[in-house]
Every structure is written in C-alpha cells, then in structure tokens.
GROMACS .gro file of C-alpha atoms in nm:
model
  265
    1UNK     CA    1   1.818   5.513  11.770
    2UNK     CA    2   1.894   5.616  11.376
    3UNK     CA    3   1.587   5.448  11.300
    4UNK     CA    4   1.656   5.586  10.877
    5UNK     CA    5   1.980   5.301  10.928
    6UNK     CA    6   1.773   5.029  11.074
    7UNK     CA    7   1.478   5.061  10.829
    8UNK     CA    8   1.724   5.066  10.521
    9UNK     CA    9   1.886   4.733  10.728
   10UNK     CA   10   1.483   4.608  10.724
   11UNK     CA   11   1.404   4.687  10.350
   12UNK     CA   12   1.632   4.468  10.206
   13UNK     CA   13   1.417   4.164  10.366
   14UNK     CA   14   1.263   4.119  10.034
   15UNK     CA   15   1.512   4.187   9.785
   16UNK     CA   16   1.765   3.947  10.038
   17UNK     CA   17   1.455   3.664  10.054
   18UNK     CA   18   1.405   3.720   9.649
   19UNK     CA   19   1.773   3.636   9.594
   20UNK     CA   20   1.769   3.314   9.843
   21UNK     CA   21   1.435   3.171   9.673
   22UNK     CA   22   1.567   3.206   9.324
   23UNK     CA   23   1.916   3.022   9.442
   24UNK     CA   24   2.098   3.360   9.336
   25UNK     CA   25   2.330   3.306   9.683
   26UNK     CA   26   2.629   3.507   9.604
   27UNK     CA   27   2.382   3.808   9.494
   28UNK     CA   28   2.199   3.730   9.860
   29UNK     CA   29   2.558   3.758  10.000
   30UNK     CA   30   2.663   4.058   9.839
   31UNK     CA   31   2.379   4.243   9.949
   32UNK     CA   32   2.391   4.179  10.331
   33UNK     CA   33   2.810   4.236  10.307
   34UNK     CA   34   2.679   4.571  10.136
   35UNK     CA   35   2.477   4.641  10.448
   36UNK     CA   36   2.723   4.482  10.681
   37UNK     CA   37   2.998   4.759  10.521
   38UNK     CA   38   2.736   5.008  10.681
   39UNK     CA   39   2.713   4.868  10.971
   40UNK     CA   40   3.050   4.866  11.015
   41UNK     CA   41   3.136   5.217  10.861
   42UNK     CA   42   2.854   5.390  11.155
   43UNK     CA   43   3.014   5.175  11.418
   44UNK     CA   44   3.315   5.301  11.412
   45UNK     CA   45   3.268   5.635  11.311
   46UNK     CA   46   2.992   5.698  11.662
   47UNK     CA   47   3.325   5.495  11.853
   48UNK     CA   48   3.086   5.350  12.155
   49UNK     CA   49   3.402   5.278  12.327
   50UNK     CA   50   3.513   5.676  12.371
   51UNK     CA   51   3.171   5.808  12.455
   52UNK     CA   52   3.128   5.563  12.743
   53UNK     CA   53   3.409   5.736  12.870
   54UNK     CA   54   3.243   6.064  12.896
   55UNK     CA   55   2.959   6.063  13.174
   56UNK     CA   56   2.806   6.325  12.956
   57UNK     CA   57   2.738   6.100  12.632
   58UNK     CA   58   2.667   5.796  12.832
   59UNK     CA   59   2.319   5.741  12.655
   60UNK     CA   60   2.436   5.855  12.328
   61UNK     CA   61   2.692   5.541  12.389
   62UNK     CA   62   2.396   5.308  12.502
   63UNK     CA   63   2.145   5.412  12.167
   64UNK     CA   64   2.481   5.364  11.940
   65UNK     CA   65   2.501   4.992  12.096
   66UNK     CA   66   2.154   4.942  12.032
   67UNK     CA   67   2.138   5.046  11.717
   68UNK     CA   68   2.467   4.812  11.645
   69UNK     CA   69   2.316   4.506  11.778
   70UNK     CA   70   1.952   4.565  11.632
   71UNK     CA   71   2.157   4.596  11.287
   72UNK     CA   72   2.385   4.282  11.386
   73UNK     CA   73   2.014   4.072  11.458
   74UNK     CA   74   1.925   4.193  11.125
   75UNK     CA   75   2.240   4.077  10.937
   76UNK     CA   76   2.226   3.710  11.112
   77UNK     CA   77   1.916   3.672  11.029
   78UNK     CA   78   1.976   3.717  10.681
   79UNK     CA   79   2.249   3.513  10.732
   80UNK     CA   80   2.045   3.201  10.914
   81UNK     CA   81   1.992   3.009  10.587
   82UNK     CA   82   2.367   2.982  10.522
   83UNK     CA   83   2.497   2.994  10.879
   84UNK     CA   84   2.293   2.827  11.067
   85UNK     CA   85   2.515   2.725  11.373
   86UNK     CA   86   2.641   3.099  11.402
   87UNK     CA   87   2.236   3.219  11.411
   88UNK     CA   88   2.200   2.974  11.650
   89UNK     CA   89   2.433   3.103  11.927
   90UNK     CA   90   2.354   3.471  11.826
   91UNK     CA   91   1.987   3.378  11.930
   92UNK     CA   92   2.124   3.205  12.282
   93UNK     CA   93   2.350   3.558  12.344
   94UNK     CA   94   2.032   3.789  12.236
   95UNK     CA   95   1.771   3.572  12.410
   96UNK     CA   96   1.569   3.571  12.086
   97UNK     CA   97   1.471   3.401  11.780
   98UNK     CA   98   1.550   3.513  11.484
   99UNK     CA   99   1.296   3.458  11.227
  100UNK     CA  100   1.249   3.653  10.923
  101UNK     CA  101   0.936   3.825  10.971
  102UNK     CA  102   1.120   3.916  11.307
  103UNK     CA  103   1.354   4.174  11.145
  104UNK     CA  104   1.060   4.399  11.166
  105UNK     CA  105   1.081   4.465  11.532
  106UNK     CA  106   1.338   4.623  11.671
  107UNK     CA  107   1.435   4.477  11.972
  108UNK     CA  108   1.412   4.787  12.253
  109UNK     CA  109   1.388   4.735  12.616
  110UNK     CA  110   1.487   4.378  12.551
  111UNK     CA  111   1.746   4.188  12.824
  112UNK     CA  112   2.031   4.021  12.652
  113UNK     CA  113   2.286   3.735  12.788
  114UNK     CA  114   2.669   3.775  12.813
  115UNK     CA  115   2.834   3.817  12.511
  116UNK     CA  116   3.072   3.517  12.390
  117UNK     CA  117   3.315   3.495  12.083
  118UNK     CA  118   3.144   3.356  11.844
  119UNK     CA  119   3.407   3.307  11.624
  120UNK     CA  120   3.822   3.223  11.703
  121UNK     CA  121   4.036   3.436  11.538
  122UNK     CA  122   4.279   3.223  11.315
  123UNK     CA  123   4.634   3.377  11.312
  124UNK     CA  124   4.828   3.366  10.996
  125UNK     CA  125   5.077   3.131  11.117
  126UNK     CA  126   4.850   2.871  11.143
  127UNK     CA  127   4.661   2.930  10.789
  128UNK     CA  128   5.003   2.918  10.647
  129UNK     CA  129   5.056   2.600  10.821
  130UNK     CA  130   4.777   2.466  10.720
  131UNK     CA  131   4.836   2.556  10.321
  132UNK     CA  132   5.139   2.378  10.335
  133UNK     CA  133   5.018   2.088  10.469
  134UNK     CA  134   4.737   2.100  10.230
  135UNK     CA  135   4.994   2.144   9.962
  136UNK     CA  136   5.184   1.815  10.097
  137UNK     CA  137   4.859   1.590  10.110
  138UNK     CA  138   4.793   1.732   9.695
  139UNK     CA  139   5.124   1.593   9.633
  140UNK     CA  140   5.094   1.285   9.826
  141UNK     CA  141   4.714   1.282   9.620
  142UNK     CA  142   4.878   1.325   9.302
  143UNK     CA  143   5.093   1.019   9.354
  144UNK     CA  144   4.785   0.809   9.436
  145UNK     CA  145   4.628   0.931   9.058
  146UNK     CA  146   4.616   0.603   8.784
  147UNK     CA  147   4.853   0.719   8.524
  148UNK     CA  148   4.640   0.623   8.238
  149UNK     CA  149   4.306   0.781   8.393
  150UNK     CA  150   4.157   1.104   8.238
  151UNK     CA  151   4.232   1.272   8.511
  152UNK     CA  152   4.586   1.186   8.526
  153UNK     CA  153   4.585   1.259   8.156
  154UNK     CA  154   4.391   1.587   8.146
  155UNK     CA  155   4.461   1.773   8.491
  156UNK     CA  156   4.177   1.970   8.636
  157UNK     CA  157   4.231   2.408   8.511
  158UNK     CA  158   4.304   2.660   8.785
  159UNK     CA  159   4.059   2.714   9.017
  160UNK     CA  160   3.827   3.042   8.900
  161UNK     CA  161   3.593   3.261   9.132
  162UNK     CA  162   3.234   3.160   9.156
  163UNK     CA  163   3.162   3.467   9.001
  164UNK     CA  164   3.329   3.330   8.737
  165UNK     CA  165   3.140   3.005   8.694
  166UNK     CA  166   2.811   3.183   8.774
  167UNK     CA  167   2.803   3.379   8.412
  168UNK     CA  168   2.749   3.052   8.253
  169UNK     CA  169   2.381   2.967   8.177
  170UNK     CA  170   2.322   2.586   8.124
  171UNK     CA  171   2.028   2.459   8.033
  172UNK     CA  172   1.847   2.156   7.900
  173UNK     CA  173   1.819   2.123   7.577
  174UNK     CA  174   1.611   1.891   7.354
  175UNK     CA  175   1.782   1.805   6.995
  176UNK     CA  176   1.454   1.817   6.825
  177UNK     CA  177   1.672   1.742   6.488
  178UNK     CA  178   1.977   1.666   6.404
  179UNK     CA  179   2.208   1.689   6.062
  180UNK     CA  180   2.523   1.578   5.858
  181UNK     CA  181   2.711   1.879   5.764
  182UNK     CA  182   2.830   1.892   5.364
  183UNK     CA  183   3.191   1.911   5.377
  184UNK     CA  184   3.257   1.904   5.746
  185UNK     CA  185   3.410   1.581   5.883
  186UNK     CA  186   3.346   1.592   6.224
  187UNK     CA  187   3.049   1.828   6.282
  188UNK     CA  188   2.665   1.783   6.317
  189UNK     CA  189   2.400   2.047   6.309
  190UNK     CA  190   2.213   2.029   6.562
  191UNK     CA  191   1.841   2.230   6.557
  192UNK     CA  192   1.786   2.237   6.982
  193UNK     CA  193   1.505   2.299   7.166
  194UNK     CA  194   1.493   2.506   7.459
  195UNK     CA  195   1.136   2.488   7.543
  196UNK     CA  196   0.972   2.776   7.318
  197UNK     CA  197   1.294   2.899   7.181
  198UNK     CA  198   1.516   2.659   6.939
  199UNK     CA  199   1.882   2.753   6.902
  200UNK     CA  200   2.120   2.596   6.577
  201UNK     CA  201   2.463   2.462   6.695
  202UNK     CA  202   2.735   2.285   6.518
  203UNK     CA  203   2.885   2.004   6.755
  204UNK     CA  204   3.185   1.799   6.704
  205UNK     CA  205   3.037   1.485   6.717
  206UNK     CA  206   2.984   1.311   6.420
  207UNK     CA  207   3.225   1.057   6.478
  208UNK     CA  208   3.064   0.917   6.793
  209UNK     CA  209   2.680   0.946   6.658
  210UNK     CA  210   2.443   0.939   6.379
  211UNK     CA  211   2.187   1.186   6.348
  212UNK     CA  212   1.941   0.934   6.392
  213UNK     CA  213   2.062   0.837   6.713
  214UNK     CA  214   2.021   1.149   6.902
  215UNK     CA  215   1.741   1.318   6.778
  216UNK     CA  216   1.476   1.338   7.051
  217UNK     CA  217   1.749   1.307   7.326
  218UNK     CA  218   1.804   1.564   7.579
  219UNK     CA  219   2.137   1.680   7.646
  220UNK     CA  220   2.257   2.020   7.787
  221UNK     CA  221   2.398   2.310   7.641
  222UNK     CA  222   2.549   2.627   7.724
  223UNK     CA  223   2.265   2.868   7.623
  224UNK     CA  224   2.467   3.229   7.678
  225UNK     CA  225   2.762   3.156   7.499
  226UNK     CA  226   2.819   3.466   7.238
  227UNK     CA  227   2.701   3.311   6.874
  228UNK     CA  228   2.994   3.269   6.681
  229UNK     CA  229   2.991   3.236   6.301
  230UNK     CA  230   3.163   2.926   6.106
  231UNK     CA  231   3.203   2.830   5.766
  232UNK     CA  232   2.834   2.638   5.782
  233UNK     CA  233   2.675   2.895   5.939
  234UNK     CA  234   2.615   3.037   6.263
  235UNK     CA  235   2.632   2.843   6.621
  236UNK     CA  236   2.406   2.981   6.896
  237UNK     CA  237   2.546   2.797   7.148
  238UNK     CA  238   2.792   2.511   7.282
  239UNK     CA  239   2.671   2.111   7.360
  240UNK     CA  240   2.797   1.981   7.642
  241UNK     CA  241   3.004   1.638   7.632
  242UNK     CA  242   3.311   1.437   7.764
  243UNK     CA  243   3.587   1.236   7.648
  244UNK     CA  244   3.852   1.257   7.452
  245UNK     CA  245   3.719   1.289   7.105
  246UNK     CA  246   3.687   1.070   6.797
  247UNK     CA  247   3.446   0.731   6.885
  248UNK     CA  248   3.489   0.802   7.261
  249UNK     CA  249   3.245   1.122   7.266
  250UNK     CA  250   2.965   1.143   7.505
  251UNK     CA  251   2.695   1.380   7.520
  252UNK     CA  252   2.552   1.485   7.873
  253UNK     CA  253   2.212   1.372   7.907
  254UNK     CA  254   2.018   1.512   8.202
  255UNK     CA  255   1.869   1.262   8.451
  256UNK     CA  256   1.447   1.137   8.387
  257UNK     CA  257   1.235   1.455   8.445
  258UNK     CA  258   1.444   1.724   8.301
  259UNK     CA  259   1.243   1.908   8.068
  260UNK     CA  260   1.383   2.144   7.797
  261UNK     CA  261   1.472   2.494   7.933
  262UNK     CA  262   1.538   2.407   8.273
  263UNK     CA  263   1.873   2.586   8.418
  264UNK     CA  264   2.145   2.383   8.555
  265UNK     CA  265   2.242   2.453   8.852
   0.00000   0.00000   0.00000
C-alpha cells in the first residue's frame, strides 16, 4: 500500500475539520474534491482492472484496491457532515464506522460486504426533462406573482455562484452616532460600530429617519466593501436596507442578541 498517498489523504483531517468548525463549507469541499482528484488520477493510472488480468500482478491489483477504498473511507468520512445518508450506506458496504478520529487507521485485513451503487446515474435526457418542466412550473409561478408586490415589481437578479456571494462580509453593526449631511438631501453619516473598530458611511436614508431615531440601533452592514470617496467624504462601507426609497426605507436590524461585529452568515 502507497502509504505517502494515504497519509497525505489523513493530514488533511485537521485543516478539513478547521474549515467545517468555522462554517467555511465550500473551502471544506474544495479540499476533499482536491484529494478526491488524486484519488482518482492514481486509480486510473495503476488500472486495477488490467492487472487482475495478469496472474503475475494479481497482488499488485489487490494493494491498488486497498489503497482505493482506504482513500474512498477517508473521503466519506470527510464527507459525513454533509452527506450523511451516502456515509451511512458506505459504512453498511465497508462493515465500519466511520468516525473522524477513525481516518487514522487504515483498514487492512478487514472483511467488507458486497458492493452496491450507491448512487443512480441520471442520463441527460431526463435532466433535460426535468429543466423544462422546471422552466414550465417558473412560468406557471410567475403567473401566480401579485402584480403590485415588490417582487412582481423588482424581479429577483440572475442567480450567481456561491463563491460569488461568499466574498461578501456582513456584519453587525452598531450606529453609535448618527448625522445630517450639509448640502446632501438624502444622505446621513453614519459613525458605526463594529465592536473595537468604527467605520464612517454615508447612507441614503434621511428621508425615512432622523438621526435621533437610529442612533444606538443595530443594523448590518457590508464591512468589505472597497471605501469609496464622495463629495462629503469617504464611505467605509454599505448599510443594509429594503424598500423602495423615499419614506418607505427600512434598515435591517439584527434579531435580540446580536452584538456588534458578529458575521452574518
């Protein structure tokens, strides 16, 4: 067995559990598809299914196996958290449980059940079938929408990677002060306390609230948006709010117990 593979596969338990604890999934994810890719790559480069043919290599085919399902234990039990039902019939085919501290232990001289698919293939047929009757039942949603609802009157933006959303750092914010803005009509400076760091922002808002009425309040901003500099000065940062502007402007306000500088998730 190349045990150099399997203790690179048992290294990442750490970095893998880091990434789960901190709610970092599609980091967790990326990394075991990383090792998965390797997996995959010495698979089919040792080809188990030509050696068995040669009564010569017949053990080299049998450690190649080994090493393929130890590595394939590995991977599901990284997976477990998010696939749970999978992990659970991988644990019925390998007559074990797979726990993390498990990973360890490679399982040798170990009897295994008879393998069954674990997964269907779907043929493209059949997802193409499906998207068009998913495309029929958005129309026939569509149709269902109040005309005069915001939704109706602001449609939802394209649909954007996770990736995508997960740049975006929100966090609670607490306006610790907030001010009129000489010769703006519709902004408020805002002075917003992120829990040992305070951040200035101008906000739209003016025509829905006094300073006086917000100052104290949490709300939630987005706290990694690049400052950008106006005519007042500069904005470190964007408030986060709904509706559709002038008295009809809401400011998020994050449920009892939020406390300034917690992320969003």
């Amino acid at each position: 067995m190349d045990e150099a593979l399997l203790s690179e596969f048992q290294a990442a338990s750490d970095s893998i559990a880091n990434h789960y604890e901190n709610r970092d999934y599609s980091r967790a994810i990326r990394e075991i598809m990383a090792l998965a890719d390797k997996a995959n790559q010495f698979i089919d480069a040792k080809a188990p299914w030509v050696l068995i043919k040669d009564e010569a290599k017949q053990q080299e085919a049998h450690d190649v196996c080994s090493l393929g399902l130890n590595m394939f234990r590995v991977l599901i039990t990284y997976l477990k958290p998010v696939l749970p039902g999978m992990a659970a019939n991988v644990e019925a085919f390998l007559n074990d449980a797979l726990t993390w501290q498990g990973v360890q232990t490679a399982l040798v001289g170990h009897a295994i059940n008879k393998f069954k698919p674990l997964m269907q293939r779907v043929e493209m047929d059949k997802v193409n079938k499906m998207i068009e009757e998913s495309k029929e039942s958005l129309v026939a949603e569509k149709d269902k929408i109040d005309p005069n609802s915001p939704l109706a009157k602001e449609p939802i933006s394209p649909e954007i990677e996770f990736d995508d959303f997960a740049k975006v750092d929100l966090r609670v914010a607490k306006i610790a002060k907030a001010e009129h803005v000489e010769g703006a009509d519709k902004l408020l400076k805002l002075t917003l306390d992120l829990g040992g760091e305070t951040r200035q922002v101008f906000a739209g808002i003016k025509s829905a609230y006094a300073p006086e009425d917000i100052e104290g309040k949490l709300t939630v901003m987005v706290a990694n948006l690049k400052p950008r500099k106006m005519r007042f000065g500069m904005s470190e940062g964007m408030v986060l709010a709904a509706g559709p502007g002038g008295k009809e402007i809401y400011i998020l306000n994050p449920d009892e117990g939020s406390e300034p500088g917690m992320r969003v998730m």
